[in-house]
Coordinates of C-alpha atoms in Angstrom, one line a residue:
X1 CA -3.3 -15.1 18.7
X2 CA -6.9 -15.6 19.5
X3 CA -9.4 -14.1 17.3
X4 CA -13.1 -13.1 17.5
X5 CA -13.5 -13.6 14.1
X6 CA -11.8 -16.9 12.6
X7 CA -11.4 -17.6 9.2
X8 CA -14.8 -19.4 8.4
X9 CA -16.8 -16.9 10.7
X10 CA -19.5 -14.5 9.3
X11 CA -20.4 -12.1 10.8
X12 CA -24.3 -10.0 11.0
X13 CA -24.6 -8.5 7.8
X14 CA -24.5 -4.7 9.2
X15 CA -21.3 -5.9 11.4
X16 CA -19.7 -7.0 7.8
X17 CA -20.3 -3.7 6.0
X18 CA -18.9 -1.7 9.0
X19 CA -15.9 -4.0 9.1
X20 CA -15.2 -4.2 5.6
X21 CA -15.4 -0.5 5.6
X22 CA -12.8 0.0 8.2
X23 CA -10.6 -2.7 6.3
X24 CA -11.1 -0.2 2.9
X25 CA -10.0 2.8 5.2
X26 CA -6.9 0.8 6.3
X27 CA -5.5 0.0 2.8
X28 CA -7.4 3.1 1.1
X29 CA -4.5 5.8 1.1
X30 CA -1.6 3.1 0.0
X31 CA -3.9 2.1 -2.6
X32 CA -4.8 5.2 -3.9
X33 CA -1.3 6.7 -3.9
X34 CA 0.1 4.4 -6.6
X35 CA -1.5 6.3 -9.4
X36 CA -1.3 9.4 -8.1
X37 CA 2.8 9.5 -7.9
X38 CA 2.9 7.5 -11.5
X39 CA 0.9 10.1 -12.9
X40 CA 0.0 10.1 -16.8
X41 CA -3.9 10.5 -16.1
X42 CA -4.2 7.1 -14.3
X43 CA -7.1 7.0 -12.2
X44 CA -7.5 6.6 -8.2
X45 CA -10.9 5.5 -8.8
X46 CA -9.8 2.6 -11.9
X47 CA -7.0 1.9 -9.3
X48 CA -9.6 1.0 -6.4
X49 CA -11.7 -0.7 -8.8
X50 CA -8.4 -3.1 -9.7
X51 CA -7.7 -3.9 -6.3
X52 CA -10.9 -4.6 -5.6
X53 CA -11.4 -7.4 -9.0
X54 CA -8.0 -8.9 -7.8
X55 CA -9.0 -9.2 -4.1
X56 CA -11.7 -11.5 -5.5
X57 CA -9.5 -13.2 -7.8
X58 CA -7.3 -13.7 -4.7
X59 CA -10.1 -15.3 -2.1
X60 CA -11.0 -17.4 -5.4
X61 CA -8.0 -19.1 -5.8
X62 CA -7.4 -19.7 -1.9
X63 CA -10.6 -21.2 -1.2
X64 CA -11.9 -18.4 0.6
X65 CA -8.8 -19.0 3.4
X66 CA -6.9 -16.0 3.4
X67 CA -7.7 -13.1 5.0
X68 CA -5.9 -10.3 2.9
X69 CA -6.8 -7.8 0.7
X70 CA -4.3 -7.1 -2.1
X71 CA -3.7 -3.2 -2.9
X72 CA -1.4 -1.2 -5.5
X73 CA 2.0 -2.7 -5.1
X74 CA 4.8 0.6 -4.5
X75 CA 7.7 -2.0 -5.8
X76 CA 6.1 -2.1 -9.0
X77 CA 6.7 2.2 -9.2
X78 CA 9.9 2.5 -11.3
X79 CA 8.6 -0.1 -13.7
X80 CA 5.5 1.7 -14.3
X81 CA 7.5 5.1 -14.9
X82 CA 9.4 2.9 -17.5
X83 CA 6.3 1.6 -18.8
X84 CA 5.0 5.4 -19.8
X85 CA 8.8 6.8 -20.7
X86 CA 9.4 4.6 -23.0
X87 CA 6.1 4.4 -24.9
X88 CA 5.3 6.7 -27.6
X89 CA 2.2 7.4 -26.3
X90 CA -0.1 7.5 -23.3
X91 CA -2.3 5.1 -24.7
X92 CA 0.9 3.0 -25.7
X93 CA 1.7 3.3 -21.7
X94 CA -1.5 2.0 -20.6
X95 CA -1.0 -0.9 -23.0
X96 CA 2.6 -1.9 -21.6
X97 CA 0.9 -1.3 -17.5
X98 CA -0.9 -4.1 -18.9
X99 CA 1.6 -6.2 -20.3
X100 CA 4.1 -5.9 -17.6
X101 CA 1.6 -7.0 -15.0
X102 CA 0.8 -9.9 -17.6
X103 CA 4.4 -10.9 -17.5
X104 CA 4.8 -10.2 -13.4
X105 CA 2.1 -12.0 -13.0
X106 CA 3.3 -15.2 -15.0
X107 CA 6.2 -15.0 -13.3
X108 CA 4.5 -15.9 -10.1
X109 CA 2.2 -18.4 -12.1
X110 CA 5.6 -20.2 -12.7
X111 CA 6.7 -20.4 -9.1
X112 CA 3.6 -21.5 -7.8
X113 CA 3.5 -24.3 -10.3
X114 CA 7.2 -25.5 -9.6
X115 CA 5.9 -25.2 -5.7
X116 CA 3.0 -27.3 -6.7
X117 CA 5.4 -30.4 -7.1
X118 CA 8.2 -29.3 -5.3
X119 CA 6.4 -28.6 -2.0
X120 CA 7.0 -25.9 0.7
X121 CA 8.8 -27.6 3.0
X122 CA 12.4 -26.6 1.1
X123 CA 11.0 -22.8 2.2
X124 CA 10.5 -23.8 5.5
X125 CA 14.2 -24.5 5.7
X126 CA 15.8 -21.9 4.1
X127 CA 13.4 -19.7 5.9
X128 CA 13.2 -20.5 9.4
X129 CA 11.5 -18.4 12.3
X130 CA 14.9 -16.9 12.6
X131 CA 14.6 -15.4 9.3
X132 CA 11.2 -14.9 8.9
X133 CA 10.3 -13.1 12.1
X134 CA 13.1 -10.2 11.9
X135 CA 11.9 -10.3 8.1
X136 CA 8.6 -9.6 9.2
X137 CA 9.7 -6.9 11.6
X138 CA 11.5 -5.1 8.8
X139 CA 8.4 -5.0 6.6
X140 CA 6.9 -2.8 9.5
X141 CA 9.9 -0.9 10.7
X142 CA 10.7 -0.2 6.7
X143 CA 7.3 1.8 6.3
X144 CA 7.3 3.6 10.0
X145 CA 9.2 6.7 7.8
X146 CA 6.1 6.7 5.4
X147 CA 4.0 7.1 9.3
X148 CA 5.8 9.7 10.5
X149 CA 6.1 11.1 7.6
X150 CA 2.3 11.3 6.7
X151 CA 1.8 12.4 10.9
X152 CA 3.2 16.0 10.1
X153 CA 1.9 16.3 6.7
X154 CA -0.3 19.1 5.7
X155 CA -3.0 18.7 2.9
X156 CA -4.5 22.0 2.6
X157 CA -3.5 24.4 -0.3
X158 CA -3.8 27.8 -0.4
X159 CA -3.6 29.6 -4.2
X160 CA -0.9 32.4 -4.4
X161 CA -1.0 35.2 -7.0
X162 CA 0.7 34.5 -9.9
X163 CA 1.7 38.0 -10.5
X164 CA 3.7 38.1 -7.0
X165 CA 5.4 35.0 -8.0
X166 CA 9.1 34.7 -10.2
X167 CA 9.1 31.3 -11.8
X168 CA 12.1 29.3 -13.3
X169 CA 12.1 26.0 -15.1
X170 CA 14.3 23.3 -14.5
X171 CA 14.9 20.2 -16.3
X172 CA 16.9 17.3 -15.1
X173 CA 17.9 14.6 -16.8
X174 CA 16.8 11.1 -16.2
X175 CA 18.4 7.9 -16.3
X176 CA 17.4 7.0 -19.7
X177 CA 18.7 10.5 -21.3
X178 CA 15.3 12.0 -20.8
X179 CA 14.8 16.2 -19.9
X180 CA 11.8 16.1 -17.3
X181 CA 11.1 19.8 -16.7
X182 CA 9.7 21.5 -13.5
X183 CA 9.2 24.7 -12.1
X184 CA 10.4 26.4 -8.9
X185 CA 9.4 29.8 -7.3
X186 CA 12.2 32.1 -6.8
X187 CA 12.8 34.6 -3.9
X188 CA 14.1 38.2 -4.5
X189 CA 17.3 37.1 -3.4
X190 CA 17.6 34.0 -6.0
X191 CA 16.9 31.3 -3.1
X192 CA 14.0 29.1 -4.4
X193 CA 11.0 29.3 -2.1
X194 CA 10.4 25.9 -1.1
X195 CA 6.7 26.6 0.2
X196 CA 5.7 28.2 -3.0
X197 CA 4.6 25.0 -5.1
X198 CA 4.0 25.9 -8.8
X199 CA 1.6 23.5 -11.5
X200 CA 1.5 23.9 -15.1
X201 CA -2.3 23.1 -16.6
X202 CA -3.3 21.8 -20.0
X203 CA -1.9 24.9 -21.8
X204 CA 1.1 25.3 -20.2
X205 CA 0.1 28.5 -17.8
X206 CA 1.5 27.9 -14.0
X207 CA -0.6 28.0 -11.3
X208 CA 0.9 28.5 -7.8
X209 CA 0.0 27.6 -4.3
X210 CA 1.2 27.1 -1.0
X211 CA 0.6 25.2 2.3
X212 CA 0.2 27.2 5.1
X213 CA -0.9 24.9 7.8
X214 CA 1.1 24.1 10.8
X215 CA 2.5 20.9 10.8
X216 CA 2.2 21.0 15.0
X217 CA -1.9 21.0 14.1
X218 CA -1.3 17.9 12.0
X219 CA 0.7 16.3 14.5
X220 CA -2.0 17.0 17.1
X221 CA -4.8 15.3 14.9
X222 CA -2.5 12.4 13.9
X223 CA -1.9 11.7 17.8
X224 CA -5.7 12.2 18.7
X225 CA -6.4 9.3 16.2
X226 CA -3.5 6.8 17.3
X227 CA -4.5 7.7 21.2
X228 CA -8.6 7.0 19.8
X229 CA -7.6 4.1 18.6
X230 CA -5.4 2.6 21.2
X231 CA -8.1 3.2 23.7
X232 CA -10.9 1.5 21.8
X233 CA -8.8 -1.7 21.2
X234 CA -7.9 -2.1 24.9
X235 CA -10.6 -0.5 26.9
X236 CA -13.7 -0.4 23.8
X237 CA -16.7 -2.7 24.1
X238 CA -16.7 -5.7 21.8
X239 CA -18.1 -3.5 18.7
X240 CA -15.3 -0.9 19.7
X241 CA -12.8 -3.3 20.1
X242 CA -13.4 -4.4 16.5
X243 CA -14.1 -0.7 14.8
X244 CA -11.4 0.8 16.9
X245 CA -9.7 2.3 13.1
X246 CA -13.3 3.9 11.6
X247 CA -13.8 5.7 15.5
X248 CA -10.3 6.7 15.2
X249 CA -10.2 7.9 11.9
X250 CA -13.9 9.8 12.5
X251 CA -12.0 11.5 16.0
X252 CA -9.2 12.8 13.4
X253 CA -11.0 14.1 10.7
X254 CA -13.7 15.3 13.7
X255 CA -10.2 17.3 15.3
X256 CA -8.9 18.6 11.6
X257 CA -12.7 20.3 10.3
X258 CA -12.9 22.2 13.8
X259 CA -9.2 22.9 13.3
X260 CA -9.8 24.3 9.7
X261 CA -13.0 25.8 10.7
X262 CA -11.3 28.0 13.1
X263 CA -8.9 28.9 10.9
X264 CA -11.2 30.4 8.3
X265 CA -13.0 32.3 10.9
X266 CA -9.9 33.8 12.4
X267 CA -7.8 34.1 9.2
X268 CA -5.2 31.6 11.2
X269 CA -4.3 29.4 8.1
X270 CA -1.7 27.7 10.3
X271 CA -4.8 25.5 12.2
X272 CA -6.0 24.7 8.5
X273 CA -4.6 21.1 7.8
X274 CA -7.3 19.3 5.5
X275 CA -8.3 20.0 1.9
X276 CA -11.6 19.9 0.9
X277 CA -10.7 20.8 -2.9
X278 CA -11.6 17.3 -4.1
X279 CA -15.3 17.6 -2.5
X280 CA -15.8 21.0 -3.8
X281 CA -14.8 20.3 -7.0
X282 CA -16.9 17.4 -7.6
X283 CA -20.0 19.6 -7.1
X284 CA -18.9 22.6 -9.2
X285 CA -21.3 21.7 -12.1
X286 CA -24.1 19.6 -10.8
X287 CA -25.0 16.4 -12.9
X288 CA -25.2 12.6 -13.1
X289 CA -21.3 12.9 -13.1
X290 CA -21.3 14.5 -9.6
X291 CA -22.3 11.4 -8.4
X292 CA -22.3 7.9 -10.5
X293 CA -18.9 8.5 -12.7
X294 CA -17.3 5.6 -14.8
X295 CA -13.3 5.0 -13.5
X296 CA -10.7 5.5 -16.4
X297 CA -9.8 1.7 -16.9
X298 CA -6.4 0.7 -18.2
X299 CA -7.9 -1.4 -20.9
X300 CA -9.9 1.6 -22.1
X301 CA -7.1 4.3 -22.3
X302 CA -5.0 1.5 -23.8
X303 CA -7.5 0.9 -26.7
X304 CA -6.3 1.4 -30.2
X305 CA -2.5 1.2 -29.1
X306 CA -1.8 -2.2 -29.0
X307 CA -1.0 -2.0 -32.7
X308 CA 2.1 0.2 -31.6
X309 CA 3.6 -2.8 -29.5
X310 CA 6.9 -3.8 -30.9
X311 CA 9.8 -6.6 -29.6
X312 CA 11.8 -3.5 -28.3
X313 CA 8.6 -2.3 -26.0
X314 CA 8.3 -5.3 -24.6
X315 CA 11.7 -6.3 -24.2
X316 CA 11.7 -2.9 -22.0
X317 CA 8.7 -3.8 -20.0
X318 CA 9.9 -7.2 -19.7
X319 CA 13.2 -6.2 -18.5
X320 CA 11.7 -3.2 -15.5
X321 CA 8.5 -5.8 -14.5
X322 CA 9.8 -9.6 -14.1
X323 CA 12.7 -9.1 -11.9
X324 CA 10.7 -7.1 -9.7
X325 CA 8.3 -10.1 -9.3
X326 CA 11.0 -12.1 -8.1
X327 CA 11.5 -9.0 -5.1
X328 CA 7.8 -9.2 -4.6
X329 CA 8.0 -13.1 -4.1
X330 CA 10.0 -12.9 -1.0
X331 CA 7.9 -10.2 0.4
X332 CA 4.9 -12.6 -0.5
X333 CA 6.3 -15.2 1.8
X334 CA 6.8 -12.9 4.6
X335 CA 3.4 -11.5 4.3
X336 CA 1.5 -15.1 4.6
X337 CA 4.3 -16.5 7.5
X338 CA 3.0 -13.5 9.4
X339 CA -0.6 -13.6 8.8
X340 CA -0.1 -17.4 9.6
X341 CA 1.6 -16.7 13.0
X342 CA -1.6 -14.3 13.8
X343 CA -4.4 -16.8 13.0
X344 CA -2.3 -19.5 13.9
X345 CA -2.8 -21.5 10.6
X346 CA -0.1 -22.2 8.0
X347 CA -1.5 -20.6 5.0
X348 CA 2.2 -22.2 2.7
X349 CA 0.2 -25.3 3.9
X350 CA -3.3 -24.9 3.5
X351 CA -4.5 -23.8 0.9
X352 CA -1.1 -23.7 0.1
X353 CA 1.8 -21.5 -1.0
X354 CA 1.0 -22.3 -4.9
X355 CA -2.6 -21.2 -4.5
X356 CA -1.1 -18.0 -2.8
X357 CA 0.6 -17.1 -5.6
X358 CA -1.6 -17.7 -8.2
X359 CA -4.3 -15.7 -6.2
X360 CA -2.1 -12.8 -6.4
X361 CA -0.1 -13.6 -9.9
X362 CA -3.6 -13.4 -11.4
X363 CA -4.9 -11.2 -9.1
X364 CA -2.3 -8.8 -10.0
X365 CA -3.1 -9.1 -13.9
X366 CA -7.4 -8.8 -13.5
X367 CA -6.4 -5.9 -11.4
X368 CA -3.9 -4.0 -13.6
X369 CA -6.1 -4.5 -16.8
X370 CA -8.9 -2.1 -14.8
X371 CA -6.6 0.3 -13.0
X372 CA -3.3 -0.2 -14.2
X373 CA -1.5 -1.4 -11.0
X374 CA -0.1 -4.6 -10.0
X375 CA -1.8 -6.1 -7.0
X376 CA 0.0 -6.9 -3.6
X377 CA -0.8 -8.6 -0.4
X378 CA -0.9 -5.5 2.3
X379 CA 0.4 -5.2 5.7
X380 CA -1.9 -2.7 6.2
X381 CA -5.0 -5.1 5.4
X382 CA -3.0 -7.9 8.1
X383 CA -2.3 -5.3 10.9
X384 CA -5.8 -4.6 10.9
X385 CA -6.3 -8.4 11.0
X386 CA -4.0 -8.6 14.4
X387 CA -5.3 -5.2 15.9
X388 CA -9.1 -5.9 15.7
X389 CA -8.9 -9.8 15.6
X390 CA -11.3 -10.3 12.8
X391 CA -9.5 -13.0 10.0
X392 CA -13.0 -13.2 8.8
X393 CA -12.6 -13.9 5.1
X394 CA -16.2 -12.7 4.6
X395 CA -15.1 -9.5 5.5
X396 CA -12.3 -9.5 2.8
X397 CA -15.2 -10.2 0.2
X398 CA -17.2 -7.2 1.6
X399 CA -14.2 -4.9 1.5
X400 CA -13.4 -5.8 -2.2
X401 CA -16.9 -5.6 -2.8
X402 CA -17.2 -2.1 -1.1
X403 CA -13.7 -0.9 -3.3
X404 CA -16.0 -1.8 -6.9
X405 CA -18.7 -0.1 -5.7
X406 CA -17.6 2.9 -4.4
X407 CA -14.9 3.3 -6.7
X408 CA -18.3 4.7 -9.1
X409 CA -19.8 6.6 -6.4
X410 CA -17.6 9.7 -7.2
X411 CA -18.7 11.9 -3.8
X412 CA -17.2 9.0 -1.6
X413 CA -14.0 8.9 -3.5
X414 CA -13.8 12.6 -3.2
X415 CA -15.1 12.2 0.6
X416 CA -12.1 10.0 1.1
X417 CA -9.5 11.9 -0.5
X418 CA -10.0 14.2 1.7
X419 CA -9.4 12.6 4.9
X420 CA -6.1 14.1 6.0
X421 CA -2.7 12.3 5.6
X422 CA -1.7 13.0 9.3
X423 CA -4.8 11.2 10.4
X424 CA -3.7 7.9 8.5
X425 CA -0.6 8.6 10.1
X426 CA -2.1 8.1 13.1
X427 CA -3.7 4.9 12.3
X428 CA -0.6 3.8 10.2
X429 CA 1.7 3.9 13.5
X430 CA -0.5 1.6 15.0
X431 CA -0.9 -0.5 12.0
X432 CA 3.2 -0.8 10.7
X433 CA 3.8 -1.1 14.3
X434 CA 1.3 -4.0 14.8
X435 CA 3.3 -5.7 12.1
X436 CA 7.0 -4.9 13.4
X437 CA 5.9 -6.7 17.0
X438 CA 4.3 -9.7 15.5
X439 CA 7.5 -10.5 13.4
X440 CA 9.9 -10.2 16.5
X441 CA 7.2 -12.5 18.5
X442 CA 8.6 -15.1 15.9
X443 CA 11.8 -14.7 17.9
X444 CA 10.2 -15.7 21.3
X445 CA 11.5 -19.1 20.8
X446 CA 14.4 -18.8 18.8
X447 CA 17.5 -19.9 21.0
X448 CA 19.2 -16.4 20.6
X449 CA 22.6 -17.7 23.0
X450 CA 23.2 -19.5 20.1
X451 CA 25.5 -17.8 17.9
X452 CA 24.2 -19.1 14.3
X453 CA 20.8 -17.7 15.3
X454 CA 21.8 -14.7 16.7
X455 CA 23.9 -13.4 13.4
X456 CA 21.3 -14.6 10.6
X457 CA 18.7 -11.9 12.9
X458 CA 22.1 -9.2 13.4
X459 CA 21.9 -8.9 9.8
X460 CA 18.9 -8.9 8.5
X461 CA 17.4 -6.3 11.1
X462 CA 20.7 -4.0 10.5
X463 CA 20.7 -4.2 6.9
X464 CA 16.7 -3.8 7.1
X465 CA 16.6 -0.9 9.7
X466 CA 19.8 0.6 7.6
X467 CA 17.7 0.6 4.5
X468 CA 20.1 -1.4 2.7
X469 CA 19.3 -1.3 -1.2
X470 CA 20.8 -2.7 -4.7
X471 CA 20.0 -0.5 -7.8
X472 CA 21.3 -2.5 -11.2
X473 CA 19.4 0.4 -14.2
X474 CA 16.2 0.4 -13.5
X475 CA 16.0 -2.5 -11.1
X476 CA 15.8 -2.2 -7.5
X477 CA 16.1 -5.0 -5.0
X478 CA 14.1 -3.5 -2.2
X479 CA 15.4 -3.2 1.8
X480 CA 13.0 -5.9 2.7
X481 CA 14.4 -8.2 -0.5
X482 CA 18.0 -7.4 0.5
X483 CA 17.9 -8.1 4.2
X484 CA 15.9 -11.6 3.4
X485 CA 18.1 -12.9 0.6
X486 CA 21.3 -11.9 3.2
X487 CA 19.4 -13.6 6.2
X488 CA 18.7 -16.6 4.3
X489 CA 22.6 -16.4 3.2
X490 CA 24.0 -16.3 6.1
X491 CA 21.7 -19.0 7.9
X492 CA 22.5 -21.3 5.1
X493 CA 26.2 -20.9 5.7
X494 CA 26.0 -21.1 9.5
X495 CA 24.1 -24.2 9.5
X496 CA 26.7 -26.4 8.8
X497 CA 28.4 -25.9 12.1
X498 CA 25.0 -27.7 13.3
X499 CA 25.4 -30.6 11.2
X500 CA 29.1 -31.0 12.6
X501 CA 28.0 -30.9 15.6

């Protein structure tokens, strides 16, 4: 694929902040999200701050010759929950975050040095474009549910009167013998009200509050930003052609405030989509806070409880982080063979598959000290590498640059949060489907009348597109893992027909 921008290119100064920007945008809601599902006071801001460090960490250890950003990995979700359930404290929760990215991140520190002398080319054979390409497809078509999902979303909340509401709590019990407890709204007849969401604060006293917005409206500003963006990349100007995600993005949000502001004036809460809570809220009480505000770092909240650390903690940790680095591996491969395929320069090769992985093995570990998340090379970040053709590494600088710095400007982070989820649905169609395409041009020359090949790319994109999973405790092999080791399987065991031949 021909780029504007090639790896060594730097662009103007103002060009570089507008492009890093757009790059932030891309990876900002997958980033973000992390903490927020994990819970336990972790910190959107700490967790931009961490992907930012390990970003830098990243371009250090590659020579400045990969364009990726690395964001908060989602594989890494059920070991974090384990981290915090089985940790007598919060503080003690932070403290194993840390360790188990420590010991994920070793993991890949391992590999890389066994690559060192070992080579890449062993890869190479075990993964073939056959594999790789429907491999690389999968790691699209496995997040187009999180797309669609996000296109119909609706962010806005609307409070409900507590006194008008019946509340029940229910517990469940989780897979370590836990009671997590929640709380559901009831109807008159006894059916729970599913649009009724209720939140316990501090003291335990429920507040209630319900989305009213139409998902229809969503859907049309999700669309209005794809259809934005599709048009600037093929009919834009150069600058266009290269921004085609910030004037997307802009057209959406542009859509959803007329939308909302409609709404309000008409008392049609079905048009109102977007939440501006996390703006409001920052300027309740004006002060230096509302403004320049310190992110919760991992290291901090984990201060004073590393005395707490026992063999039985760390065997937990141990046991829910390091076999999900070996998952993460495979998708690691997959993620450079297909940003290698777009700027046409084999990045296993030079700088190297060993450098790879010790730019994101200790990329992961800087990152998870400040915001508690291990770091992840993002298909987000190389869509928008394909889509605008920029591999400019200077721009991946910029953007980690721009994640530090705003991740202390606390009106921007609460600007951000408020961009609607349908609208990054939009741009996420374009981006997951950006990634899906260039995996199956792998395929192009794959001889596909040949039997061997046409299996080995059967199963993985059946198993893949079937979400095909293995769950051993607390362990999960991930679709993408799954359909990679089978692929690799099954072209190992067809591939001696070829030597009889």
């Amino acid at each position: 694929m021909k780029m504007i921008y090639n790896v060594k290119d730097k662009p103007k100064f103002g060009q570089l902040i507008v492009f890093a920007f757009q790059q932030l945008l891309a990876i900002m809601a997958a980033t973000i999200a992390v903490p927020m599902i994990v819970g336990n006071g972790m910190s959107t801001s700490a967790a931009l701050f961490g992907a930012g460090i390990g970003t830098l960490v990243y371009v250090l250890f590659t020579k400045a010759k990969s364009p990726v950003f690395l964001g908060s990995s989602f594989a890494f979700l059920g070991a974090m929950f384990a981290a915090f359930s089985g940790a007598a404290s919060a503080a003690l929760g932070y403290v194993g975050l840390i360790i188990g990215a420590a010991l994920a991140g070793l993991v890949y520190v391992v590999i890389a040095l066994i690559i060192k002398f070992a080579g890449v080319k062993w890869i190479n054979k075990i993964m073939p474009a056959v594999v790789i390409g429907p491999i690389v497809a999968i790691i699209g078509l496995s997040l187009a549910g999180n797309a669609i999902g996000d296109l119909s979303k609706v962010n806005y909340t609307a409070p409900v009167d507590m006194a008008q509401v019946q509340a029940v709590e229910v517990g469940t019990i989780n897979e370590d013998g836990t009671i997590a407890s929640s709380y559901v709204a009831i109807n008159d007849d006894g059916t729970v009200n599913e649009s009724i969401t209720l939140t316990p604060d501090e003291n335990g006293n429920l507040t209630a509050a319900t989305q009213p917005g139409s998902p229809y409206v969503a859907i049309i500003c999700g669309l209005v930003t794809l259809a934005v963006v599709m048009l600037c990349s093929v009919y834009g100007k150069k600058m266009a052609r290269l921004i085609p995600f910030i004037i997307g993005i802009l057209a959406g949000y542009l859509v959803a405030t007329i939308f909302y502001f409609i709404g309000k004036a008409t008392g049609n809460a079905a048009l109102m989509v977007i939440d501006y809570s996390a703006l409001i809220n920052n300027f309740k009480v004006i002060g230096v806070y509302s403004f320049i505000a310190m992110p919760d770092f991992s290291f901090l909240k984990a201060f004073g409880a590393f005395g707490e650390v026992n063999g039985a903690y760390i065997g937990t940790i141990a046991a829910a982080y390091v076999p999900v680095a070996f998952v993460v591996f495979a998708e690691h491969i997959a993620d450079h063979k297909n940003l290698s395929s777009i700027i046409e320069h084999d990045l296993l090769e030079d700088p190297g598959l060993s450098r790879t992985l010790l730019g994101d093995g200790i990329g992961s570990m800087v990152g998870a000290a400040f915001g508690g998340c291990p770091n992840t090379t993002y298909g987000e970040s190389i869509g928008c590498v394909a889509i605008t053709k920029n591999a400019s590494v200077s721009t991946i600088i910029v953007t980690a640059c721009e994640a530090i710095i705003i991740s202390f400007i606390a009106p921007f982070v609460a600007f951000l949060s408020t961009i609607p989820s349908c609208v990054m649905g939009g741009v996420c169609i374009a981006l997951y489907g950006f990634i899906a395409v260039s995996g199956l041009k792998m395929l192009q020359k794959v001889d596909l009348d040949d039997n061997r090949n046409l299996f080995t790319a059967s199963v993985i994109l059946i198993t893949g597109v079937g979400g095909f999973i293995l769950t051993f405790g607390t362990i999960t092999v991930t679709t993408v893992a799954c359909a990679l080791i089978l692929g690799i399987l099954t072209n190992v065991m067809l591939s001696k027909k070829k030597k009889a031949e």
